[in-house]
Short mmCIF file of C-alpha atoms in Angstrom, two decimals:
data_model
loop_
_atom_site.label_atom_id
_atom_site.label_comp_id
_atom_site.label_asym_id
_atom_site.label_seq_id
_atom_site.Cartn_x
_atom_site.Cartn_y
_atom_site.Cartn_z
CA MET A 1 102.85 99.81 51.02
CA THR A 2 102.13 100.93 47.57
CA LYS A 3 101.01 104.40 46.88
CA THR A 4 97.60 105.05 44.73
CA PRO A 5 97.12 107.40 42.06
CA LEU A 6 94.40 110.39 42.83
CA GLN A 7 93.55 112.80 40.39
CA PHE A 8 90.53 115.34 41.05
CA ARG A 9 89.38 118.95 40.32
CA HIS A 10 90.64 121.15 42.83
CA ASN A 11 89.40 124.98 42.66
CA GLY A 12 88.83 124.89 38.83
CA ARG A 13 92.25 123.37 38.31
CA ASP A 14 93.20 119.56 37.69
CA VAL A 15 95.51 118.13 40.33
CA ALA A 16 97.22 114.81 40.19
CA VAL A 17 98.57 113.24 43.70
CA PHE A 18 99.83 109.91 44.97
CA VAL A 19 98.28 108.86 48.24
CA ASP A 20 98.85 106.38 50.83
CA GLY A 21 95.79 103.96 51.75
CA GLY A 22 93.37 105.07 54.44
CA VAL A 23 94.68 108.79 53.87
CA ASN A 24 91.88 111.26 54.44
CA LEU A 25 91.09 114.09 52.11
CA LEU A 26 92.00 116.50 53.90
CA VAL A 27 96.11 115.43 54.53
CA ALA A 28 95.60 114.99 51.22
CA LEU A 29 94.59 118.49 50.50
CA ARG A 30 96.93 120.26 52.54
CA GLU A 31 100.36 118.20 53.28
CA LEU A 32 100.01 117.40 49.28
CA ILE A 33 98.48 119.65 47.33
CA GLY A 34 99.47 122.66 49.47
CA ASP A 35 95.59 123.95 50.15
CA MET A 36 96.13 125.05 53.76
CA THR A 37 92.26 126.54 53.71
CA PRO A 38 90.78 123.48 55.14
CA LYS A 39 91.30 123.20 58.70
CA PHE A 40 92.08 120.11 61.11
CA GLY A 41 89.88 120.73 64.00
CA CYS A 42 88.79 117.03 65.71
CA GLY A 43 89.65 114.83 62.52
CA GLN A 44 85.92 112.94 64.26
CA GLY A 45 83.32 115.37 62.04
CA GLY A 46 82.35 117.04 64.86
CA CYS A 47 83.64 120.25 64.47
CA GLY A 48 83.13 121.19 60.42
CA ALA A 49 86.82 123.13 60.33
CA CYS A 50 87.34 120.99 57.77
CA SER A 51 84.55 121.49 55.46
CA VAL A 52 84.71 121.00 52.09
CA LEU A 53 82.47 121.23 48.94
CA ILE A 54 82.86 117.41 46.76
CA ASP A 55 80.83 117.86 43.62
CA GLY A 56 79.20 120.89 45.10
CA GLU A 57 77.81 118.83 48.01
CA LEU A 58 79.17 120.09 51.84
CA HIS A 59 81.41 116.79 53.06
CA LEU A 60 83.98 116.72 56.28
CA SER A 61 87.40 116.18 54.51
CA CYS A 62 88.52 114.48 57.50
CA LEU A 63 86.04 111.86 57.23
CA THR A 64 86.47 111.68 53.70
CA LEU A 65 88.49 108.67 52.36
CA ALA A 66 90.80 110.47 49.69
CA GLU A 67 90.93 108.09 46.92
CA THR A 68 86.82 108.47 46.91
CA VAL A 69 87.41 111.42 45.11
CA ASN A 70 89.13 110.32 42.02
CA GLY A 71 87.73 112.29 39.23
CA ARG A 72 85.28 114.58 41.10
CA THR A 73 85.74 118.18 41.98
CA VAL A 74 86.65 119.48 45.35
CA GLU A 75 86.22 123.18 46.02
CA THR A 76 87.60 124.77 49.61
CA LEU A 77 87.61 128.28 50.49
CA ASP A 78 91.32 128.89 48.45
CA GLY A 79 89.03 128.89 45.70
CA LEU A 80 86.14 130.92 46.66
CA LYS A 81 87.14 134.43 45.65
CA ASP A 82 87.41 135.46 41.95
CA GLY A 83 90.86 136.62 41.67
CA PRO A 84 91.54 139.62 43.56
CA ASN A 85 87.52 139.88 44.09
CA LEU A 86 86.58 138.48 47.31
CA HIS A 87 83.02 136.38 47.12
CA PRO A 88 80.30 138.19 49.01
CA LEU A 89 80.25 135.91 51.32
CA GLN A 90 83.98 136.77 52.28
CA ARG A 91 83.22 140.24 51.90
CA ALA A 92 80.22 140.23 54.51
CA PHE A 93 82.15 137.94 57.12
CA MET A 94 84.95 140.29 57.26
CA GLU A 95 82.55 143.58 56.91
CA GLN A 96 80.41 142.29 59.94
CA PHE A 97 83.19 140.68 62.27
CA ALA A 98 82.18 137.23 61.78
CA ALA A 99 85.77 136.05 62.17
CA GLN A 100 87.71 136.31 65.31
CA CYS A 101 90.31 133.86 65.41
CA GLY A 102 89.35 132.34 62.12
CA TYR A 103 89.76 128.59 62.84
CA CYS A 104 86.38 127.85 61.82
CA THR A 105 86.07 130.32 59.15
CA PRO A 106 86.97 128.15 56.14
CA GLY A 107 84.31 125.46 57.21
CA MET A 108 81.82 128.47 58.12
CA LEU A 109 82.28 129.87 54.94
CA MET A 110 81.79 126.68 52.85
CA ALA A 111 78.63 125.67 54.36
CA ALA A 112 77.40 129.06 53.49
CA LYS A 113 78.58 128.56 50.07
CA ALA A 114 76.63 124.83 49.98
CA LEU A 115 73.70 126.57 51.57
CA LEU A 116 73.39 129.95 49.28
CA ASP A 117 74.55 127.56 46.00
CA ARG A 118 71.36 125.89 46.74
CA ASN A 119 68.81 128.48 48.52
CA PRO A 120 70.03 132.06 47.54
CA SER A 121 67.55 133.39 49.46
CA PRO A 122 67.64 131.33 53.06
CA THR A 123 65.66 132.44 56.44
CA ARG A 124 67.71 133.03 59.35
CA ALA A 125 66.30 129.32 60.51
CA GLU A 126 68.06 127.74 57.57
CA VAL A 127 71.08 129.95 58.02
CA ILE A 128 71.22 128.31 61.13
CA GLU A 129 70.50 124.68 60.07
CA ALA A 130 73.42 125.23 57.44
CA ILE A 131 76.13 126.18 59.78
CA SER A 132 74.83 123.92 62.76
CA GLY A 133 77.72 120.96 61.94
CA ASN A 134 80.51 124.15 62.30
CA ILE A 135 81.49 124.67 65.41
CA CYS A 136 82.66 128.40 66.91
CA ARG A 137 84.14 128.72 69.89
CA CYS A 138 85.14 132.55 69.85
CA THR A 139 83.48 134.35 67.39
CA GLY A 140 79.75 133.78 68.58
CA TYR A 141 77.38 132.44 66.12
CA GLU A 142 75.18 136.27 65.85
CA PRO A 143 77.61 137.79 64.05
CA ILE A 144 78.26 134.88 61.31
CA ILE A 145 74.57 134.02 60.59
CA ASN A 146 73.85 137.86 60.42
CA ALA A 147 76.98 137.61 57.52
CA VAL A 148 75.03 135.05 55.61
CA LEU A 149 72.38 136.49 55.56
CA THR A 150 73.86 140.04 54.40
CA ALA A 151 75.80 137.64 51.89
CA ALA A 152 72.40 136.52 50.45
CA THR A 153 71.25 140.07 50.41
CA SER A 154 73.90 141.40 48.63
CA GLY A 155 74.20 138.26 46.16
CA ARG A 156 70.60 139.18 45.29
CA ALA A 157 71.57 142.46 44.70
CA ARG A 158 74.52 141.88 41.99
CA ALA A 159 71.89 139.29 40.39
CA MET B 1 99.70 103.52 59.92
CA PRO B 2 98.40 103.20 55.94
CA VAL B 3 95.57 100.53 55.83
CA THR B 4 95.02 99.09 52.01
CA VAL B 5 92.04 99.92 50.26
CA LYS B 6 90.23 97.47 48.17
CA THR B 7 87.06 99.07 45.71
CA PHE B 8 85.01 96.58 44.27
CA SER B 9 82.39 97.02 41.70
CA THR B 10 79.78 94.73 42.91
CA PHE B 11 78.56 94.05 46.74
CA GLY B 12 79.21 90.45 46.31
CA GLU B 13 82.99 90.71 45.59
CA ALA B 14 82.87 93.33 48.78
CA ALA B 15 81.40 90.92 51.04
CA SER B 16 83.77 88.32 50.29
CA ALA B 17 86.89 90.18 50.77
CA LEU B 18 85.14 91.84 54.03
CA SER B 19 84.12 87.82 55.11
CA SER B 20 87.87 86.89 54.67
CA ASP B 21 89.85 89.26 56.42
CA ARG B 22 89.29 90.02 60.35
CA SER B 23 90.79 93.18 60.32
CA ALA B 24 88.87 94.51 57.06
CA ARG B 25 86.05 96.93 57.79
CA TYR B 26 83.69 98.26 55.26
CA LEU B 27 83.52 101.86 54.29
CA GLY B 28 80.45 103.30 53.69
CA GLY B 29 79.96 107.08 54.49
CA GLY B 30 83.19 107.19 56.14
CA THR B 31 81.54 108.66 59.42
CA LEU B 32 82.79 105.80 61.73
CA VAL B 33 85.55 104.02 59.69
CA MET B 34 87.47 107.19 59.16
CA ARG B 35 87.02 108.47 62.46
CA ALA B 36 88.33 105.11 63.66
CA LEU B 37 91.38 105.52 61.07
CA ASN B 38 92.02 109.08 61.96
CA GLU B 39 92.23 107.79 65.79
CA GLY B 40 94.95 105.57 64.78
CA ASP B 41 92.46 102.40 65.32
CA VAL B 42 95.31 99.67 64.22
CA SER B 43 92.75 96.73 64.27
CA ILE B 44 92.01 98.05 60.55
CA SER B 45 94.45 97.04 57.93
CA THR B 46 92.37 96.94 55.22
CA VAL B 47 88.92 99.07 54.05
CA VAL B 48 86.66 97.55 51.79
CA ARG B 49 84.60 99.21 49.39
CA ALA B 50 81.67 99.06 46.91
CA THR B 51 80.80 101.20 43.98
CA ASP B 52 77.83 98.64 43.40
CA THR B 53 74.66 101.19 42.85
CA ALA B 54 72.35 98.87 44.17
CA LEU B 55 73.63 99.83 47.87
CA SER B 56 72.27 102.86 47.33
CA ARG B 57 68.76 102.17 45.78
CA ILE B 58 65.45 103.10 47.33
CA ASP B 59 62.36 101.25 46.36
CA VAL B 60 59.11 102.09 47.79
CA ALA B 61 56.14 99.77 47.18
CA SER B 62 52.34 101.03 48.74
CA SER B 63 52.93 99.54 52.42
CA ARG B 64 56.75 98.78 52.15
CA VAL B 65 60.07 100.71 51.64
CA THR B 66 63.59 99.22 51.18
CA ILE B 67 66.26 101.03 51.48
CA GLY B 68 70.06 100.40 50.48
CA ALA B 69 72.64 100.60 53.05
CA GLY B 70 74.89 103.08 51.13
CA VAL B 71 71.76 105.72 51.28
CA THR B 72 72.65 109.07 52.65
CA PHE B 73 70.60 110.61 55.55
CA ALA B 74 70.41 113.92 53.01
CA ARG B 75 68.64 111.67 50.36
CA ILE B 76 66.07 110.40 52.53
CA LEU B 77 65.38 113.82 53.59
CA ALA B 78 65.00 114.67 49.71
CA GLU B 79 62.66 111.63 49.34
CA ARG B 80 59.27 112.78 50.05
CA ASP B 81 57.77 109.01 50.21
CA LEU B 82 59.98 108.93 53.30
CA ALA B 83 58.59 111.63 54.95
CA PHE B 84 57.71 109.38 57.88
CA LEU B 85 61.57 109.46 58.21
CA HIS B 86 62.72 112.66 58.41
CA ALA B 87 62.67 113.48 61.57
CA SER B 88 64.92 110.67 62.64
CA ALA B 89 67.58 111.60 59.05
CA ARG B 90 67.12 115.44 60.35
CA SER B 91 68.03 114.65 63.74
CA ILE B 92 71.78 113.43 62.63
CA GLY B 93 74.48 115.58 62.62
CA GLY B 94 74.87 118.90 60.42
CA PRO B 95 74.59 118.77 57.03
CA ALA B 96 77.66 117.31 55.84
CA VAL B 97 77.81 114.97 58.16
CA ARG B 98 74.00 113.88 56.43
CA ASN B 99 75.46 113.89 53.23
CA MET B 100 77.92 111.61 54.16
CA GLY B 101 76.37 109.34 56.87
CA THR B 102 74.70 106.05 55.79
CA VAL B 103 71.59 104.14 56.79
CA GLY B 104 73.64 100.72 56.88
CA GLY B 105 76.63 102.39 58.86
CA ASN B 106 74.15 103.78 61.48
CA LEU B 107 73.63 100.34 62.43
CA PHE B 108 77.27 100.48 63.73
CA ALA B 109 76.91 103.79 65.44
CA PRO B 110 78.05 103.42 69.61
CA ASN B 111 76.47 105.46 71.66
CA PRO B 112 75.64 108.23 71.67
CA TYR B 113 74.83 108.02 67.99
CA GLY B 114 72.79 105.95 65.68
CA ASP B 115 69.81 107.38 66.42
CA PHE B 116 68.07 106.55 62.83
CA THR B 117 68.50 102.86 63.94
CA VAL B 118 65.99 103.54 67.03
CA ALA B 119 63.65 104.68 63.94
CA LEU B 120 64.16 101.73 62.08
CA LEU B 121 63.89 99.30 65.41
CA ALA B 122 60.36 100.85 66.18
CA LEU B 123 59.24 100.14 62.87
CA ASP B 124 60.73 96.34 63.19
CA ALA B 125 62.54 96.69 60.36
CA THR B 126 64.50 93.77 58.40
CA VAL B 127 67.94 94.08 57.52
CA SER B 128 69.69 92.17 54.43
CA VAL B 129 73.30 91.21 55.34
CA GLN B 130 75.62 89.21 52.85
CA GLY B 131 77.69 87.33 54.83
CA GLY B 132 80.65 84.86 53.76
CA LEU B 133 77.74 82.14 53.39
CA GLY B 134 75.93 84.10 51.16
CA ALA B 135 72.69 86.54 51.92
CA ARG B 136 70.24 86.42 54.72
CA GLU B 137 67.38 88.87 56.06
CA MET B 138 67.21 88.86 59.77
CA PRO B 139 64.89 91.02 62.19
CA ILE B 140 66.82 94.26 63.47
CA GLU B 141 66.57 93.44 66.47
CA GLU B 142 68.55 89.85 66.25
CA PHE B 143 70.89 92.02 64.10
CA LEU B 144 71.61 94.72 66.85
CA GLN B 145 72.02 91.85 69.59
CA SER B 146 74.68 90.15 67.70
CA ARG B 147 75.83 93.52 66.42
CA GLU B 148 79.69 93.06 67.47
CA ARG B 149 79.96 89.48 65.24
CA GLN B 150 78.45 91.31 62.13
CA SER B 151 81.58 93.51 61.20
CA GLY B 152 82.72 90.80 58.76
CA ALA B 153 79.08 90.80 57.14
CA LEU B 154 77.73 93.73 54.69
CA VAL B 155 74.69 95.35 55.20
CA LEU B 156 72.70 95.56 51.97
CA ALA B 157 69.76 97.53 53.13
CA VAL B 158 67.03 97.72 55.65
CA SER B 159 63.13 97.55 54.94
CA CYS B 160 60.36 98.35 56.88
CA GLN B 161 56.68 98.60 56.63
CA ARG B 162 55.13 102.13 56.45
CA PRO B 163 53.21 103.74 59.33
CA ALA B 164 49.10 103.60 58.05
CA SER B 165 49.47 106.99 59.23
CA ALA B 166 51.68 110.17 59.99
CA ASP B 167 50.64 109.91 63.96
CA ALA B 168 51.21 106.26 63.97
CA PHE B 169 54.81 106.96 64.16
CA ARG B 170 56.68 109.16 66.60
CA TYR B 171 60.14 109.94 67.06
CA ARG B 172 61.86 112.24 69.58
CA LYS B 173 65.99 112.74 70.12
CA ILE B 174 67.00 114.43 73.44
CA ALA B 175 70.66 116.40 72.88
CA ARG B 176 72.55 118.86 74.69
CA ILE B 177 73.28 121.12 71.72
CA LYS B 178 70.84 121.18 68.76
CA PRO B 179 70.16 120.05 66.40
CA LYS B 180 73.24 118.05 65.78
CA GLY B 181 74.50 116.79 69.21
CA GLY B 182 74.63 113.01 70.52
CA SER B 183 71.84 111.59 72.11
CA VAL B 184 70.99 112.15 75.91
CA ILE B 185 68.20 109.67 74.96
CA THR B 186 66.45 108.96 71.53
CA LEU B 187 63.03 107.79 71.55
CA ALA B 188 60.78 106.57 68.90
CA ALA B 189 57.42 104.56 69.24
CA HIS B 190 55.21 103.16 66.44
CA LEU B 191 51.56 102.92 67.51
CA PRO B 192 49.21 101.03 65.43
CA VAL B 193 45.70 101.70 66.06
CA SER B 194 42.85 99.09 65.94
CA GLY B 195 39.22 99.88 66.74
CA GLY B 196 40.35 102.69 68.73
CA ARG B 197 42.94 100.73 70.70
CA VAL B 198 47.00 100.12 70.72
CA SER B 199 47.73 96.96 68.82
CA GLY B 200 51.23 95.99 68.41
CA ALA B 201 53.15 99.05 69.78
CA ARG B 202 56.61 98.93 69.50
CA ILE B 203 58.65 101.16 71.47
CA ALA B 204 62.68 101.65 71.18
CA LEU B 205 65.41 103.82 72.79
CA GLY B 206 68.76 104.66 72.22
CA SER B 207 71.65 105.40 74.57
CA MET B 208 69.38 103.63 77.21
CA ALA B 209 71.44 100.10 76.75
CA ALA B 210 74.65 98.74 74.98
CA THR B 211 72.94 99.21 71.71
CA GLN B 212 69.63 100.58 70.78
CA ILE B 213 66.42 98.22 72.90
CA ARG B 214 62.63 98.25 72.90
CA ALA B 215 61.20 99.22 75.76
CA ARG B 216 58.94 96.29 75.99
CA ALA B 217 57.46 97.09 79.66
CA ALA B 218 56.09 100.21 78.14
CA GLU B 219 54.68 98.35 75.09
CA ARG B 220 52.73 96.20 77.34
CA ALA B 221 51.50 98.94 79.22
CA LEU B 222 49.78 100.54 76.43
CA GLU B 223 48.65 97.30 74.60
CA GLY B 224 45.02 96.66 73.90
CA ARG B 225 44.52 100.13 75.42
CA PRO B 226 43.24 103.50 73.98
CA LEU B 227 46.15 106.09 74.05
CA ASP B 228 44.71 108.08 76.80
CA ASP B 229 46.23 109.77 79.79
CA SER B 230 46.12 106.47 82.25
CA ALA B 231 47.90 104.07 79.56
CA ILE B 232 50.71 106.98 78.82
CA SER B 233 50.96 107.09 82.50
CA ALA B 234 51.25 103.36 82.73
CA ALA B 235 53.52 103.56 79.94
CA ALA B 236 55.88 106.27 81.08
CA ALA B 237 56.14 104.38 84.75
CA ALA B 238 57.86 101.69 83.11
CA ALA B 239 59.65 103.11 80.27
CA ALA B 240 63.02 102.85 82.52
CA GLU B 241 62.16 98.64 83.16
CA GLY B 242 65.14 96.68 81.36
CA VAL B 243 67.26 99.75 80.56
CA SER B 244 71.08 99.47 81.30
CA PRO B 245 72.32 103.05 80.22
CA THR B 246 75.94 103.91 80.79
CA ASP B 247 77.76 107.81 82.22
CA ASN B 248 78.72 109.50 79.51
CA ALA B 249 79.81 113.45 79.16
CA LEU B 250 76.16 114.01 78.08
CA GLY B 251 74.56 112.54 80.97
CA SER B 252 74.44 110.10 83.68
CA ALA B 253 73.12 106.47 83.68
CA TRP B 254 70.94 107.75 86.56
CA TYR B 255 69.62 111.28 84.88
CA ARG B 256 68.97 108.92 81.74
CA ARG B 257 66.50 106.27 84.02
CA GLU B 258 65.13 109.65 85.61
CA ILE B 259 64.29 111.41 82.15
CA VAL B 260 63.05 108.49 79.84
CA GLY B 261 59.75 108.20 81.45
CA VAL B 262 59.48 112.02 81.33
CA HIS B 263 60.24 112.07 77.36
CA LEU B 264 58.41 108.72 76.64
CA ARG B 265 55.04 110.60 78.50
CA ARG B 266 55.62 113.63 76.02
CA LEU B 267 56.26 111.66 72.83
CA LEU B 268 52.91 109.64 73.37
CA SER B 269 50.79 112.49 74.40
CA GLY B 270 51.79 114.37 71.28
CA LEU B 271 53.91 117.06 73.07
CA GLU B 272 57.02 119.15 71.50
#
């Protein structure tokens, strides 16, 4: 089976890999690029642990055919911080104890980023809606919702 | 197992590739086909794609809308002219699934999914299909009845009449996990009113049979009558007629039969 060349912008850096036909973006990110931040959860689009931004839009990398991101931009949790400085969302998650086992956290953060990029002042209901595709089995949703709302507030304070 | 991915710039080429290979599947948003590949479905050896922008077009005329098969639910939610379909689109998945899932793909979604198709069935939609012998249009009901045989054809678009008023079209999805869970039951009703009486009612149900179905007995109970308590009670009592739900993790067949009338009554009464 021939491999297909794939080039895209990954967290601000151009990358080029060869992928097998039918390989999903999650596998390409983790196994070919070494970005282990998107997690493999269910492989069915049900848990959101693999969420990434493609051209700024929230997508499930496990259900994205890798070839379809050719020439596009992909953002993962790995690119969220600015050098040594944590993103306000990461800081809020840490300070608000919004992560326990941490498995859902990368997907939650990307879903939250997609929301705040579009709507810097979300309501609580909008935060709940934004993370509704992301399942957390241990932290509980309340600290996560509060952390996103805190990050929104701190983001406005910095602006 | 690796598969061959074939990408075409026109839907005609994609349709030809699809119809000439029984092991080929069309990849729209990926929420069905990629899931199957992730699960190791060996019946798929070729994935066909089309980058044709015609598949993602939305045409809104005064009374009729045509939605390309590749239009995502997020795009429907962004389209003010499609407000009557917003509740149906919003009931599907979380934001990521709505950014990916397409109207065309939803026609093939098995239970407990395919909620948008329930809305389209109640709206008496037409499905445009490109097969090996050319393009044709078919009523959505006919499409759904032959859905298993349609995998070799490419869905191009769906079209439907716009409801005369916001009150004439109603939609309700019963799910255990809100807002993104699979459907226990999904209901949609198109209730045109003429001279104070229901005329041409269409009620569609999801997760109540192998595919989305119409609740014909309930429709008959409403026909020609004002939408009052008596007509609603008659429709609710008839709601389970002709259904054949199955047991799954979200609900048993017995439970679905028990509650379909309750939820139809709420839908028709305008209750939340």
